[in-house]
Short mmCIF file of C-alpha atoms in Angstrom, two decimals:
data_model
loop_
_atom_site.label_atom_id
_atom_site.label_comp_id
_atom_site.label_asym_id
_atom_site.label_seq_id
_atom_site.Cartn_x
_atom_site.Cartn_y
_atom_site.Cartn_z
CA MET A 1 -23.42 41.24 18.71
CA THR A 2 -21.18 41.13 15.66
CA ASP A 3 -18.12 40.35 17.81
CA GLN A 4 -19.97 37.61 19.67
CA HIS A 5 -21.22 36.15 16.39
CA SER A 6 -17.71 36.17 14.91
CA GLN A 7 -16.28 34.55 18.05
CA ALA A 8 -18.95 31.85 17.97
CA GLU A 9 -18.19 31.26 14.30
CA LEU A 10 -14.49 30.91 15.11
CA VAL A 11 -15.32 28.35 17.81
CA ARG A 12 -17.50 26.39 15.37
CA GLN A 13 -14.78 26.44 12.73
CA SER A 14 -12.21 25.33 15.31
CA LEU A 15 -14.46 22.46 16.41
CA LYS A 16 -15.04 21.43 12.80
CA ALA A 17 -11.30 21.40 12.15
CA ARG A 18 -10.71 19.36 15.32
CA TYR A 19 -13.39 16.85 14.34
CA ARG A 20 -11.91 16.58 10.84
CA LYS A 21 -8.50 15.83 12.33
CA GLU A 22 -10.01 13.19 14.62
CA ARG A 23 -11.81 11.58 11.67
CA ARG A 24 -8.61 11.62 9.62
CA PHE A 25 -6.65 10.12 12.50
CA ARG A 26 -9.29 7.41 12.94
CA ALA A 27 -9.23 6.73 9.20
CA TYR A 28 -5.42 6.46 9.24
CA GLY A 29 -5.69 3.92 12.05
CA ILE A 30 -8.28 1.87 10.17
CA ILE A 31 -6.16 1.98 7.01
CA ALA A 32 -3.08 0.87 8.95
CA ILE A 33 -4.99 -2.05 10.47
CA ALA A 34 -6.38 -2.97 7.04
CA ILE A 35 -2.89 -2.94 5.52
CA ALA A 36 -1.54 -5.10 8.35
CA LEU A 37 -4.41 -7.57 8.00
CA ALA A 38 -3.99 -7.67 4.21
CA ALA A 39 -0.27 -8.39 4.60
CA LEU A 40 -1.05 -11.11 7.15
CA VAL A 41 -3.69 -12.71 4.90
CA THR A 42 -1.31 -12.56 1.93
CA LEU A 43 1.46 -14.19 3.97
CA PHE A 44 -0.79 -16.99 5.23
CA ALA A 45 -2.33 -17.52 1.80
CA ASP A 46 1.13 -17.84 0.23
CA ILE A 47 2.37 -20.26 2.90
CA ILE A 48 -0.78 -22.39 2.85
CA GLY A 49 -0.96 -22.32 -0.95
CA LYS A 50 2.58 -23.67 -1.20
CA GLY A 51 2.53 -25.91 1.83
CA TYR A 52 -0.77 -27.78 1.94
CA THR A 53 0.48 -30.32 -0.62
CA GLY A 54 3.33 -31.11 1.76
CA PHE A 55 0.78 -32.92 3.90
CA GLN A 56 0.06 -35.26 0.99
CA LYS A 57 2.15 -38.11 -0.36
CA THR A 58 1.93 -39.91 -3.70
CA THR A 59 2.01 -43.70 -3.53
CA VAL A 60 1.82 -46.63 -5.92
CA THR A 61 0.13 -49.92 -4.99
CA LEU A 62 1.66 -53.02 -6.62
CA ASN A 63 1.25 -56.79 -6.54
CA VAL A 64 4.87 -57.73 -5.84
CA ASP A 65 6.02 -61.26 -6.67
CA LEU A 66 8.59 -62.11 -3.99
CA ASP A 67 10.38 -64.70 -6.14
CA GLY A 68 13.65 -65.82 -4.58
CA GLU A 69 15.26 -66.44 -7.99
CA ILE A 70 14.54 -62.91 -9.12
CA MET A 71 15.92 -61.42 -5.90
CA TYR A 72 18.84 -63.90 -5.61
CA LEU A 73 17.53 -64.83 -2.17
CA ASP A 74 17.19 -68.38 -0.82
CA ASP A 75 16.64 -67.71 2.88
CA ALA A 76 14.83 -64.56 4.12
CA THR A 77 16.18 -65.14 7.62
CA ASP A 78 19.80 -64.84 6.46
CA LYS A 79 20.75 -61.22 7.04
CA ARG A 80 23.80 -61.49 4.79
CA GLN A 81 21.64 -62.67 1.89
CA LEU A 82 19.12 -59.92 2.60
CA LYS A 83 21.84 -57.31 2.26
CA MET A 84 23.00 -58.75 -1.07
CA ALA A 85 19.55 -59.47 -2.54
CA ASP A 86 18.02 -57.44 -5.39
CA PHE A 87 14.80 -55.81 -4.17
CA VAL A 88 14.51 -53.40 -7.10
CA GLU A 89 13.79 -55.98 -9.79
CA PRO A 90 10.52 -57.28 -8.23
CA LEU A 91 9.25 -53.69 -8.02
CA VAL A 92 10.12 -52.96 -11.66
CA LEU A 93 8.47 -56.18 -12.83
CA ALA A 94 5.34 -55.47 -10.76
CA LEU A 95 5.03 -51.99 -12.23
CA MET A 96 5.63 -53.25 -15.77
CA LYS A 97 2.69 -55.62 -15.34
CA GLU A 98 0.48 -52.61 -14.63
CA ILE A 99 1.61 -50.91 -17.87
CA PRO A 100 0.44 -53.21 -20.69
CA ASP A 101 2.34 -51.44 -23.49
CA ALA A 102 5.64 -51.42 -21.62
CA THR A 103 8.60 -53.19 -23.19
CA GLU A 104 12.08 -54.14 -22.05
CA ALA A 105 13.34 -50.92 -23.63
CA ASP A 106 11.15 -49.00 -21.19
CA ARG A 107 12.62 -50.69 -18.13
CA ASP A 108 14.82 -47.74 -17.08
CA ALA A 109 12.01 -45.21 -17.59
CA ILE A 110 9.66 -47.34 -15.50
CA LYS A 111 12.29 -47.79 -12.81
CA ASP A 112 12.52 -43.99 -12.51
CA LEU A 113 8.87 -43.87 -11.41
CA ILE A 114 9.62 -45.80 -8.21
CA ASN A 115 11.10 -44.16 -5.15
CA PRO A 116 14.72 -45.23 -4.47
CA TYR A 117 13.72 -46.06 -0.88
CA ALA A 118 10.97 -48.46 -2.02
CA SER A 119 13.51 -51.30 -2.20
CA VAL A 120 14.46 -50.60 1.43
CA THR A 121 10.77 -50.75 2.39
CA LEU A 122 10.45 -54.11 0.61
CA ARG A 123 13.58 -55.49 2.28
CA GLU A 124 12.39 -54.44 5.74
CA ALA A 125 8.97 -55.99 5.12
CA LEU A 126 10.50 -59.29 4.04
CA GLU A 127 12.95 -59.21 6.95
CA ALA A 128 10.03 -58.80 9.35
CA ASN A 129 8.00 -61.51 7.56
CA PRO A 130 10.37 -64.20 6.20
CA GLY A 131 7.39 -66.40 5.30
CA TRP A 132 6.46 -63.99 2.50
CA LEU A 133 9.31 -65.32 0.35
CA GLY A 134 7.87 -67.09 -2.68
CA THR A 135 4.46 -65.42 -2.42
CA THR A 136 2.76 -62.43 -4.07
CA ARG A 137 1.92 -59.49 -1.83
CA THR A 138 -0.03 -56.30 -2.43
CA MET A 139 2.08 -53.48 -1.06
CA THR A 140 2.11 -49.69 -1.21
CA PHE A 141 5.27 -47.71 -1.87
CA LEU A 142 6.22 -44.07 -2.29
CA THR A 143 6.60 -42.93 -5.86
CA HIS A 144 9.65 -41.09 -7.13
CA THR A 145 9.84 -37.41 -6.20
CA ASP A 146 9.41 -36.43 -9.87
CA VAL A 147 6.14 -38.38 -9.98
CA ASP A 148 5.03 -36.76 -6.73
CA VAL A 149 5.70 -33.30 -8.16
CA TYR A 150 3.88 -34.14 -11.40
CA VAL A 151 0.78 -35.53 -9.66
CA LYS A 152 0.45 -32.59 -7.28
CA HIS A 153 1.75 -29.71 -9.41
CA ALA A 154 1.01 -30.53 -13.05
CA GLY A 155 0.28 -27.24 -14.76
CA ASP A 156 1.91 -25.15 -12.03
CA GLU A 157 4.50 -22.90 -13.66
CA GLY A 158 6.44 -22.68 -10.40
CA TYR A 159 7.43 -26.33 -10.63
CA SER A 160 9.45 -27.91 -13.42
CA ILE A 161 8.18 -31.36 -14.38
CA LYS A 162 11.10 -33.70 -15.09
CA LEU A 163 9.06 -36.62 -16.47
CA ASN A 164 9.00 -37.18 -20.21
CA ASP A 165 5.74 -37.40 -22.16
CA GLN A 166 5.66 -41.20 -22.05
CA GLN A 167 6.17 -41.27 -18.29
CA LYS A 168 3.43 -38.66 -17.87
CA ALA A 169 1.05 -40.82 -19.88
CA TRP A 170 1.89 -43.85 -17.74
CA VAL A 171 1.33 -41.90 -14.51
CA ASP A 172 -1.99 -40.51 -15.79
CA GLU A 173 -3.14 -44.03 -16.70
CA LEU A 174 -2.07 -45.47 -13.34
CA GLU A 175 -3.70 -42.59 -11.50
CA SER A 176 -7.00 -43.09 -13.35
CA ARG A 177 -6.98 -46.75 -12.26
CA GLY A 178 -6.20 -45.89 -8.65
CA ILE A 179 -2.78 -47.56 -8.68
CA VAL A 180 -1.10 -44.18 -8.19
CA ASP A 181 -2.90 -42.20 -5.52
CA THR A 182 -2.40 -39.39 -3.01
CA SER A 183 -3.08 -39.69 0.71
CA PHE A 184 -2.17 -38.10 4.03
CA ASN A 185 1.60 -37.78 4.36
CA ASP A 186 2.29 -39.63 7.60
CA VAL A 187 5.97 -39.82 6.58
CA PHE A 188 6.21 -36.06 7.05
CA PHE A 189 5.39 -36.43 10.75
CA SER A 190 7.09 -39.77 11.46
CA GLY A 191 10.52 -39.40 9.83
CA GLY A 192 13.65 -37.29 10.03
CA ASP A 193 15.36 -35.28 7.34
CA SER A 194 16.30 -36.91 4.04
CA ARG A 195 18.01 -36.07 0.77
CA ASP A 196 14.86 -37.31 -0.96
CA PRO A 197 11.99 -34.82 -0.51
CA SER A 198 9.34 -37.56 -0.51
CA LYS A 199 11.05 -39.18 2.50
CA ALA A 200 11.81 -35.95 4.38
CA GLY A 201 10.02 -35.47 7.69
CA ILE A 202 9.97 -33.08 10.64
CA LEU A 203 9.92 -35.53 13.55
CA GLY A 204 13.64 -35.09 14.21
CA ALA A 205 13.31 -31.29 14.13
CA VAL A 206 10.22 -31.33 16.37
CA VAL A 207 11.92 -33.55 18.97
CA GLY A 208 15.05 -31.38 18.78
CA SER A 209 12.92 -28.25 19.30
CA LEU A 210 11.15 -29.79 22.31
CA LEU A 211 14.43 -30.86 23.93
CA THR A 212 15.97 -27.44 23.30
CA MET A 213 12.90 -25.64 24.66
CA PHE A 214 12.90 -27.86 27.76
CA VAL A 215 16.49 -26.86 28.54
CA THR A 216 15.66 -23.21 27.88
CA LEU A 217 12.60 -23.22 30.13
CA ALA A 218 14.30 -25.19 32.92
CA LEU A 219 17.10 -22.60 33.10
CA SER A 220 15.59 -19.28 32.05
CA PHE A 221 12.38 -19.30 34.10
CA PRO A 222 13.82 -19.88 37.61
CA ILE A 223 16.87 -17.71 36.95
CA GLY A 224 14.80 -14.92 35.39
CA VAL A 225 12.20 -14.93 38.17
CA ALA A 226 14.87 -15.01 40.89
CA ALA A 227 16.73 -12.11 39.28
CA ALA A 228 13.51 -10.10 38.95
CA ILE A 229 12.58 -10.71 42.61
CA TYR A 230 16.02 -9.66 43.81
CA LEU A 231 16.18 -6.51 41.68
CA GLU A 232 12.65 -5.44 42.53
CA GLU A 233 12.38 -6.40 46.22
CA PHE A 234 15.83 -6.79 47.76
CA ALA A 235 18.48 -4.94 45.72
CA PRO A 236 19.51 -1.51 47.09
CA GLN A 237 18.96 1.44 44.81
CA ASN A 238 22.48 2.54 43.86
CA LYS A 239 24.59 3.04 40.77
CA PHE A 240 25.49 -0.64 40.55
CA THR A 241 21.86 -1.82 40.37
CA ASP A 242 21.09 1.01 37.93
CA PHE A 243 23.96 -0.27 35.79
CA ILE A 244 22.52 -3.82 35.90
CA GLU A 245 19.03 -2.60 34.96
CA VAL A 246 20.33 -0.61 32.01
CA ASN A 247 22.28 -3.59 30.74
CA ILE A 248 19.29 -5.94 31.09
CA ASN A 249 17.20 -3.54 29.01
CA ASN A 250 19.98 -3.29 26.46
CA LEU A 251 20.38 -7.07 26.25
CA ALA A 252 16.68 -7.39 25.38
CA ALA A 253 17.39 -5.37 22.21
CA VAL A 254 20.62 -7.14 21.20
CA PRO A 255 20.33 -9.07 17.87
CA SER A 256 19.93 -12.78 18.47
CA ILE A 257 22.97 -13.69 16.39
CA ILE A 258 25.17 -12.03 19.03
CA PHE A 259 24.01 -14.62 21.55
CA GLY A 260 24.98 -17.29 19.03
CA LEU A 261 28.48 -15.84 18.85
CA LEU A 262 28.62 -15.78 22.66
CA GLY A 263 27.50 -19.40 22.85
CA LEU A 264 30.08 -20.42 20.24
CA ALA A 265 32.87 -18.65 22.12
CA VAL A 266 31.93 -19.77 25.64
CA PHE A 267 30.12 -23.10 25.52
CA ILE A 268 31.87 -24.67 22.53
CA ASN A 269 35.31 -23.08 22.25
CA LEU A 270 35.96 -22.45 25.96
CA PHE A 271 34.14 -25.34 27.65
CA GLY A 272 34.47 -27.78 24.77
CA MET A 273 30.80 -28.77 24.61
CA PRO A 274 29.66 -30.64 21.48
CA ARG A 275 28.11 -28.83 18.54
CA SER A 276 24.57 -29.31 17.31
CA VAL A 277 23.12 -30.72 20.54
CA PRO A 278 19.94 -29.54 22.32
CA VAL A 279 21.69 -28.74 25.60
CA VAL A 280 23.97 -26.16 23.94
CA GLY A 281 21.08 -24.77 21.92
CA GLY A 282 19.06 -24.47 25.14
CA LEU A 283 21.90 -22.64 26.88
CA VAL A 284 22.20 -20.15 24.02
CA LEU A 285 18.46 -19.53 23.90
CA THR A 286 18.46 -19.14 27.70
CA LEU A 287 20.89 -16.24 27.39
CA MET A 288 18.63 -14.69 24.76
CA THR A 289 15.39 -15.23 26.68
CA LEU A 290 16.55 -14.15 30.15
CA PRO A 291 16.23 -10.37 29.59
CA THR A 292 12.65 -10.76 28.34
CA ILE A 293 11.65 -12.89 31.32
CA ILE A 294 13.35 -10.58 33.82
CA ILE A 295 11.69 -7.47 32.40
CA SER A 296 8.21 -9.05 32.25
CA SER A 297 8.61 -10.53 35.75
CA ARG A 298 9.65 -7.20 37.21
CA ALA A 299 6.63 -5.56 35.59
CA ALA A 300 4.39 -8.24 37.12
CA ILE A 301 5.92 -7.67 40.57
CA LYS A 302 5.46 -3.92 40.26
CA SER A 303 1.77 -4.43 39.44
CA VAL A 304 1.14 -5.93 42.91
CA PRO A 305 -0.34 -3.10 45.06
CA PRO A 306 1.86 -1.83 47.92
CA SER A 307 -1.09 -2.39 50.29
CA ILE A 308 -0.54 -6.17 49.96
CA ARG A 309 3.02 -5.79 51.21
CA GLU A 310 2.02 -3.35 53.95
CA ALA A 311 -0.76 -5.61 55.21
CA ALA A 312 1.56 -8.63 55.32
CA GLU A 313 4.28 -6.67 57.12
CA GLY A 314 1.67 -5.33 59.54
CA MET A 315 0.81 -8.90 60.46
CA GLY A 316 4.45 -9.53 61.34
CA ALA A 317 5.62 -11.28 58.15
CA SER A 318 9.28 -11.03 57.27
CA LYS A 319 10.47 -9.59 53.99
CA MET A 320 11.03 -13.09 52.55
CA GLN A 321 7.58 -14.23 53.69
CA VAL A 322 5.97 -11.17 52.13
CA VAL A 323 7.63 -11.91 48.80
CA LEU A 324 7.17 -15.68 48.72
CA HIS A 325 3.70 -15.95 50.29
CA HIS A 326 2.00 -12.83 48.94
CA VAL A 327 3.81 -10.95 46.16
CA LEU A 328 5.06 -13.94 44.14
CA PRO A 329 1.68 -15.79 43.93
CA LEU A 330 -0.06 -12.60 42.79
CA ALA A 331 2.65 -11.78 40.23
CA MET A 332 2.96 -15.34 38.90
CA PRO A 333 0.30 -14.98 36.13
CA GLY A 334 2.21 -12.08 34.60
CA MET A 335 5.48 -13.94 34.98
CA LEU A 336 4.08 -17.01 33.23
CA THR A 337 2.70 -14.89 30.41
CA GLY A 338 6.04 -13.17 29.84
CA SER A 339 7.89 -16.46 30.03
CA ILE A 340 5.61 -18.14 27.47
CA ILE A 341 6.00 -15.21 25.07
CA GLY A 342 9.77 -15.34 25.56
CA MET A 343 9.75 -19.09 24.87
CA ALA A 344 7.67 -18.55 21.74
CA GLN A 345 10.24 -16.03 20.56
CA ALA A 346 13.04 -18.49 21.27
CA LEU A 347 11.20 -21.27 19.40
CA GLY A 348 11.26 -19.22 16.22
CA GLU A 349 14.93 -18.25 16.39
CA THR A 350 17.38 -19.53 13.78
CA ALA A 351 20.44 -17.27 13.70
CA PRO A 352 21.98 -18.16 17.11
CA LEU A 353 21.50 -21.89 16.50
CA LEU A 354 23.22 -21.74 13.12
CA LEU A 355 26.42 -20.57 14.78
CA ILE A 356 26.55 -23.50 17.20
CA GLY A 357 26.22 -26.09 14.45
CA MET A 358 22.51 -26.94 14.61
CA VAL A 359 22.40 -26.48 10.85
CA ALA A 360 23.86 -29.94 10.29
CA PHE A 361 22.03 -32.53 8.20
CA ILE A 362 20.47 -34.79 10.86
CA VAL A 363 18.63 -37.91 9.71
CA ASP A 364 18.06 -39.69 13.02
CA VAL A 365 15.58 -38.57 15.66
CA PRO A 366 17.50 -37.45 18.78
CA ASN A 367 17.06 -39.60 21.89
CA GLY A 368 18.62 -37.26 24.45
CA PHE A 369 19.96 -33.83 25.22
CA PHE A 370 23.45 -34.69 23.95
CA ASP A 371 22.41 -36.30 20.64
CA SER A 372 22.92 -34.38 17.42
CA ALA A 373 19.73 -32.53 16.55
CA THR A 374 18.23 -29.66 14.65
CA VAL A 375 15.16 -27.50 15.29
CA LEU A 376 12.15 -26.53 13.21
CA PRO A 377 13.30 -23.02 12.14
CA VAL A 378 16.67 -24.41 11.03
CA GLN A 379 14.92 -27.26 9.19
CA VAL A 380 12.85 -24.68 7.32
CA PHE A 381 16.04 -22.77 6.52
CA LEU A 382 17.70 -25.90 5.11
CA TRP A 383 14.72 -26.91 2.99
CA ALA A 384 14.08 -23.40 1.70
CA GLY A 385 17.68 -23.22 0.44
CA SER A 386 17.60 -26.64 -1.24
CA PRO A 387 17.86 -26.73 -5.04
CA GLU A 388 15.13 -29.41 -5.17
CA LEU A 389 11.81 -27.67 -5.89
CA ALA A 390 9.96 -30.45 -4.08
CA PHE A 391 11.45 -29.16 -0.81
CA ILE A 392 9.51 -25.89 -1.26
CA GLU A 393 6.24 -27.48 -0.19
CA ARG A 394 7.99 -29.29 2.67
CA ALA A 395 9.44 -25.99 3.90
CA SER A 396 6.04 -24.28 3.70
CA ALA A 397 4.37 -27.21 5.48
CA ALA A 398 7.01 -27.03 8.22
CA ILE A 399 6.34 -23.29 8.53
CA MET A 400 2.66 -24.08 9.04
CA VAL A 401 3.55 -26.51 11.82
CA LEU A 402 5.88 -23.93 13.41
CA LEU A 403 3.20 -21.24 13.22
CA ALA A 404 0.74 -23.63 14.86
CA PHE A 405 3.19 -24.04 17.76
CA LEU A 406 3.72 -20.29 18.06
CA ILE A 407 0.00 -19.47 17.89
CA SER A 408 -0.73 -22.14 20.49
CA MET A 409 1.90 -20.77 22.86
CA ASN A 410 0.64 -17.19 22.49
CA ALA A 411 -2.96 -18.37 22.92
CA LEU A 412 -1.89 -20.18 26.11
CA ALA A 413 -0.28 -16.97 27.37
CA ILE A 414 -3.47 -14.99 26.70
CA TRP A 415 -5.60 -17.67 28.38
CA LEU A 416 -3.37 -17.75 31.45
CA ARG A 417 -3.47 -13.97 31.72
CA LYS A 418 -7.28 -13.93 31.51
CA ARG A 419 -7.72 -16.97 33.75
CA LEU A 420 -5.33 -16.02 36.53
CA GLU A 421 -5.43 -12.22 36.32
CA ARG A 422 -6.55 -10.41 39.45
CA ARG A 423 -7.79 -6.84 39.59
CA TRP A 424 -7.45 -4.57 42.57
#
C-alpha cells in the first residue's frame, strides 16, 4: 500500500509540474502578445501624434486690392506683363490693413507671414480672371511655414518657433478674428513635392507608386504563376529542378537592396533605361516579388487534393486540361492571396528604388510609365531626412497614408482567402 501511495503521489507531483509548465508557457505567450501589441500601439500613437497635423493647413483670408498701379500691370491679358508684375505688394498691403498697429517699419516682418507661393496663387487667379484687375477680392492664401508651425505646434518642445514675439502677437490676433485659420489640407493630396513644407504633397508619389505597382503586378503575377505551375505539375524531378527550387527559396530571403543593385547593373547600365521612372522601378520590384509569388503559388497548387487530378484524368482530360480547367481555378484564391501580400511588401520597399534613382526631387505628377517619378516610401525617406522640422508632420502623415494602403491590401488578401477558399 505504501508503494502504491508513493507512486500515486509521484504521478500527482508530475502532473502538477506539467500543469505548472503549461501555465507558464501560456503566460509567456500572453506576455509576448501583450508586448507586441504595446509596441504596435506605441508605434501608431507616435506616428498619429506627429502626423495628424499634416492633414491640416494654415491659411490667411485677405481682402486684396488688385490695383494695377501697385502691381505695375495695365493689362491682365498680357502674359509678358503678368510675368513682370508685382503680386507681393498687394498681399502685404492687405495684411497690413488687418494689423492696425503695423507701420512701414514692420513691412518686412509682415511679409514673412505670407507664404512665398501666395503671389503665384494671386497671379494665376488674375490670369484666369482678367476682369478682376482694378477690383477688391476676398481670397485665401497659405501662410508662411513658420506661421503654420506656430499655429499648430505652439508650446511643443519638439518644434522650434522661428517667429519673433511681435509676429506671434500678430498671428494670435489674426487667429482670434478668424483671419488666420486651419482647415483640411487638400494641398497635401493634390500637389507634388516642394521645397516649402506647406506646399508639399503626396499626389506625385501616390501616382508613381500606382504606376510602379501596375508594372510589378503585370509582370510578376503571370510569370510567377506560370513558373509555379511548371515546377509543380510539369517539371521532372531531377537535380536541375532541385537546384532551381533551392535558388528560388534563397532568393526569397535575399535583402531587397541586392535587387536594386541588380536592376542598376542590368536595366540601367546594360540596357540604358532611364533612371527614376516607374517602368524600371516595376522591373526591379518584379525581380524581388517573383520568389514570394512562386512559393505561395506552389503551396496553393499543392493544397489541391490529388483526387481532383485523378478524377479529371479518369474522364479523359489531358495533363494541360487538368491543370488549366481544374487545378488552377481551385488554387487561384491562394495564388491571389500570396500575390497581394507580395505586392504589399513591394509597395513598402525603399532600398532597391534608391539605387535606381527614384530618390530624385520630383515636383511634377508623372503622366506615364517613362516620366520621372518617386514612390511613397522614398517620399517619406526624403521628408524624414529634411532639416525643416515642418517636414516631420508631412512624413508622418505620408506614413499614415502608406499604412492605410498596406492594411487595405492585406485586408483584401484575407477577404479573398475567406471568400474564395474551398475545403475538401
